[in-house]
XYZ file of C-alpha atoms in Angstrom:
244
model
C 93.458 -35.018 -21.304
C 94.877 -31.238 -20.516
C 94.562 -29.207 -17.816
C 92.058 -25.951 -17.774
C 91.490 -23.575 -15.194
C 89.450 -20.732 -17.214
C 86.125 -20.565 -19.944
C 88.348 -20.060 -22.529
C 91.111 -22.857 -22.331
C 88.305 -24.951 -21.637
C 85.850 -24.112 -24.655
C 88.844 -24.249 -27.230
C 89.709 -27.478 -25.761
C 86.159 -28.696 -26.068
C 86.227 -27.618 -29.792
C 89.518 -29.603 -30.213
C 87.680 -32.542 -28.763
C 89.518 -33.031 -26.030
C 87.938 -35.486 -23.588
C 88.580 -35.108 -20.300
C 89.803 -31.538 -18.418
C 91.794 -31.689 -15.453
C 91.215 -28.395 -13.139
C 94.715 -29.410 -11.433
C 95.577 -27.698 -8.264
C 98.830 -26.961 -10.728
C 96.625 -23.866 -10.823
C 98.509 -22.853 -8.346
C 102.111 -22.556 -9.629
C 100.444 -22.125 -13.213
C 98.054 -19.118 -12.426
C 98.348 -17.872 -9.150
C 102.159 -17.498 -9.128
C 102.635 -19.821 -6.621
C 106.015 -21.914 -6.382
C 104.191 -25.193 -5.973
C 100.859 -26.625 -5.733
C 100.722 -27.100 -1.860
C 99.862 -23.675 -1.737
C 96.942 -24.144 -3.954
C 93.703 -24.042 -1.164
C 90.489 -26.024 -1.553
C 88.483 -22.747 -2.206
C 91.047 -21.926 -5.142
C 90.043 -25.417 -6.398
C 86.219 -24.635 -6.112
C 86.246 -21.064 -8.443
C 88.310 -22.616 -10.646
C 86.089 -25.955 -11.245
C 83.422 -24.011 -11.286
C 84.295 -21.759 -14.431
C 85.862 -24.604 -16.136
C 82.452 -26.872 -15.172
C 80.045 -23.654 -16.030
C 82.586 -23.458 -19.743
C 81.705 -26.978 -21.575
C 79.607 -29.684 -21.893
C 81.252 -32.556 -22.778
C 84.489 -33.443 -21.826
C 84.708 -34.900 -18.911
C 85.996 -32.636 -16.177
C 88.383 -34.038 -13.230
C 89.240 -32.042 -10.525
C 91.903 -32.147 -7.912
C 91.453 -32.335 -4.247
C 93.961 -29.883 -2.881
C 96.751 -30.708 -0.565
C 95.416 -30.847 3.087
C 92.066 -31.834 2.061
C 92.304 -35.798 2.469
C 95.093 -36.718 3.889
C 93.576 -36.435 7.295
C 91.066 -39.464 6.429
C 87.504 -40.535 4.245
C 85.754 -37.810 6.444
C 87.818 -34.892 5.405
C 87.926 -36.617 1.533
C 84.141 -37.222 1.914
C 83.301 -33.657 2.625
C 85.944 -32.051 0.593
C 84.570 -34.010 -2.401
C 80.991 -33.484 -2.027
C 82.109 -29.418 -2.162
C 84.009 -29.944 -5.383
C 81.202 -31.899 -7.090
C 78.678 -29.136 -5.903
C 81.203 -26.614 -7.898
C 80.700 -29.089 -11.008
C 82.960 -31.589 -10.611
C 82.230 -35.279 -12.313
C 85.468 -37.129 -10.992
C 88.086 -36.222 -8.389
C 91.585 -36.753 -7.965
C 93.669 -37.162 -5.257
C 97.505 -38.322 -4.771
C 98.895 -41.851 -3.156
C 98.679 -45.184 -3.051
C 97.572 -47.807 -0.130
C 97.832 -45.445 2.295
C 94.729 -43.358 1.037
C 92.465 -45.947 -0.014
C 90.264 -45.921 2.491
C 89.581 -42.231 1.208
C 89.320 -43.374 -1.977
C 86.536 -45.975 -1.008
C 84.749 -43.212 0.762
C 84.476 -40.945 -2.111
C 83.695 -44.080 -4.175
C 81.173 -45.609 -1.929
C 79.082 -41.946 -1.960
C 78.548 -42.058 -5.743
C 81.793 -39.423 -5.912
C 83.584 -41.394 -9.186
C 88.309 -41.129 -7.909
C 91.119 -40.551 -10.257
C 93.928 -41.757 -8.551
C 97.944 -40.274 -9.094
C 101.341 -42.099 -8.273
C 104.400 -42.205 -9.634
C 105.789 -38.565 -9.081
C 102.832 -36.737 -6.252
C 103.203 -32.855 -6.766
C 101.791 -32.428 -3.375
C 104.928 -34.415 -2.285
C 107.392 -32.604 -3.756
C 109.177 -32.125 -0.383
C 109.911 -35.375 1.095
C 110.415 -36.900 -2.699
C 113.547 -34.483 -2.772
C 112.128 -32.658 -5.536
C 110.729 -33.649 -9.124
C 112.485 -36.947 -9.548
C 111.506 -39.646 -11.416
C 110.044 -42.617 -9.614
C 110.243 -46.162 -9.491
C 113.635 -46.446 -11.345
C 115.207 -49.440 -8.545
C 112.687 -52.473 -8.476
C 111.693 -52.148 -4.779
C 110.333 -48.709 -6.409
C 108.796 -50.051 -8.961
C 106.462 -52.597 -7.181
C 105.655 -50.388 -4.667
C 104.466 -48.576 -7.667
C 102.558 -51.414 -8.779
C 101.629 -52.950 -5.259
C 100.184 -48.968 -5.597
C 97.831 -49.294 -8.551
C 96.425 -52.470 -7.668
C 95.584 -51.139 -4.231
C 93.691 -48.271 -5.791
C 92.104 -50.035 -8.419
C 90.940 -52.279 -5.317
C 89.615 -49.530 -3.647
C 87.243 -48.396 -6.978
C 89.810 -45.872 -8.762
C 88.280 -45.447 -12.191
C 91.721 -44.283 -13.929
C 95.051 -43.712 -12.695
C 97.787 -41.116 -13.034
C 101.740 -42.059 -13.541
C 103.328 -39.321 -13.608
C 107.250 -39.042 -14.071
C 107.598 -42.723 -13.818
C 110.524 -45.198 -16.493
C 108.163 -46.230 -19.637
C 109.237 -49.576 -18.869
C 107.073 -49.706 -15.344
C 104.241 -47.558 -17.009
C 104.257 -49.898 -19.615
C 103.461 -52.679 -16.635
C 101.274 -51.130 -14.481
C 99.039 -50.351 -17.519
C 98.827 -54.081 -18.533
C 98.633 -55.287 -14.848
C 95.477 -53.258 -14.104
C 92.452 -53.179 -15.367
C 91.562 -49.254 -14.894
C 93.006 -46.580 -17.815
C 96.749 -45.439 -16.543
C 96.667 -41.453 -17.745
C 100.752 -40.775 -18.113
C 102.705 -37.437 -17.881
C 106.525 -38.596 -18.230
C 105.395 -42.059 -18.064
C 106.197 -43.202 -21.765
C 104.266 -44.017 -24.768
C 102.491 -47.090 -23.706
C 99.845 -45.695 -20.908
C 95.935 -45.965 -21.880
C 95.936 -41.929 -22.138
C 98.145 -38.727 -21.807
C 97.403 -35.188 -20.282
C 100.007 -32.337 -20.323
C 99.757 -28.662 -18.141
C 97.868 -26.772 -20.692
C 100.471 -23.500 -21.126
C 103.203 -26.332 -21.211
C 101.608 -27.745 -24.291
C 101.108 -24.660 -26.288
C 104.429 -23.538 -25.413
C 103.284 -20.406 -23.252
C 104.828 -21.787 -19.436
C 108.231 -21.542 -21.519
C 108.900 -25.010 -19.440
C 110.681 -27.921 -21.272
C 110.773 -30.678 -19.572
C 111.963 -33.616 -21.584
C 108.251 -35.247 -21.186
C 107.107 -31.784 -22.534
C 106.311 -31.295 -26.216
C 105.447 -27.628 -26.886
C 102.330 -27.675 -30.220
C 102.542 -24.063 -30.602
C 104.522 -20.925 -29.420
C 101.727 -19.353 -27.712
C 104.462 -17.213 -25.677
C 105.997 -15.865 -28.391
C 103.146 -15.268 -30.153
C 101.440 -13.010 -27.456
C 104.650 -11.550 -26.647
C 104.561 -10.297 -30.333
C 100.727 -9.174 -30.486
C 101.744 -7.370 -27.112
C 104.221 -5.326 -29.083
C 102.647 -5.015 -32.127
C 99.710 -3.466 -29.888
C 101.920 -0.902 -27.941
C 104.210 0.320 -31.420
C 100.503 0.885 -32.850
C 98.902 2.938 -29.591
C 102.556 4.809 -29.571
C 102.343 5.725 -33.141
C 98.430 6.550 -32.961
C 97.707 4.534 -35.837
C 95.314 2.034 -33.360
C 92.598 2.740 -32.600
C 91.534 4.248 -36.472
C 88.847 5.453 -37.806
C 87.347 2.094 -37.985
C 87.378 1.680 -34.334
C 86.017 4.304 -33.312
C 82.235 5.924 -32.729
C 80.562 8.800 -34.336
């Protein structure tokens, strides 16, 4: 699983034959320049699962409800879910644990298939004191667990654990019976999915959980240059770009 937010991430990721896209609402501190994904807004969330959804046929894509959208109850989820499955959606996402199952039941219960995400919650960020790992003390880590169980309850079809020890990954994939998807959660979860540019080392981020497969930054920083030394010393375009 990676995340995608445009045709072309999401074509070369098809060709990979990689199986599920995640249009995260990390689009907005990804793309948009934002300095966290609360800022991402439900209509950013519906262009960009739309050219991702328009892009491939399939992987499976998985988009994120944005913060704001659900938190308010099943109505608001309902509603906001129906939107993002009109833009091309096939599963949505949406962060917490008991607290939002009755949204996650909603969605469920109207055909809408949920991913569900604990363990570190983006949209959180600000009363979790920042990116922290979670579920280190044990009260933590069966909350996490109490968590899962409540979701899977509810009809989650897979859950997210992201930025939680390997050791509690490790037990919340064998205690339930949906796939766990980990980010920072260890070797052991059913699946893994990593911010696209974080993979292919163009974000520049590196996180320990981050393993960078290329040097896609340094790469277009050089075919940047390479491109302005040419157009400075009028050897691009040549004679073989151009028209008679």
């Amino acid at each position: 699983m990676l995340t995608s937010y445009d045709q072309f991430s999401a074509q070369v990721f098809e060709a990979a034959g990689i199986e599920v896209l995640l249009v995260g609402d990390s689009v907005g501190s990804t793309v948009l320049g934002h300095a966290s994904t609360t800022a991402t807004t439900h209509q950013d969330m519906l262009t960009f699962t739309g050219a991702v959804a328009r892009s491939v046929r399939r992987p499976l894509v998985v988009a994120d409800l944005a913060f704001g959208t659900y938190e308010t109850g099943p109505v608001d989820a309902l509603r906001h879910g129906v939107e993002l499955v009109r833009a091309g959606a096939e599963v949505v996402k949406l962060e917490g644990g008991a607290e939002i199952a009755p949204q996650v039941r909603a969605l469920v219960d109207a055909g809408i298939p949920v991913f569900g995400h604990l363990g570190f919650t983006p949209q959180s960020v600000n009363s979790l004191s920042g990116h922290r790992v979670q579920g280190r003390d044990d009260a933590g880590a069966e909350k996490l667990l109490a968590d899962a169980l409540a979701l899977e309850e509810a009809g989650a079809s897979a859950i997210v654990l992201e930025l939680v020890p390997a050791a509690v990954a490790a037990r919340v994939t064998e205690k339930v019976g949906v796939p766990t998807i980990g980010i920072g959660a260890g070797p052991d979860c059913d699946g893994q999915v990593l911010v696209w540019q974080d993979m292919a080392g163009l974000s520049g981020f590196h996180g320990r959980f981050v393993k960078a497969f290329a040097d896609l930054r340094g790469q277009l920083e050089q075919a940047a240059q390479q491109y302005r030394t040419e157009v400075r010393e009028r050897s691009y375009p040549g004679a073989e770009h151009s028209f008679e």
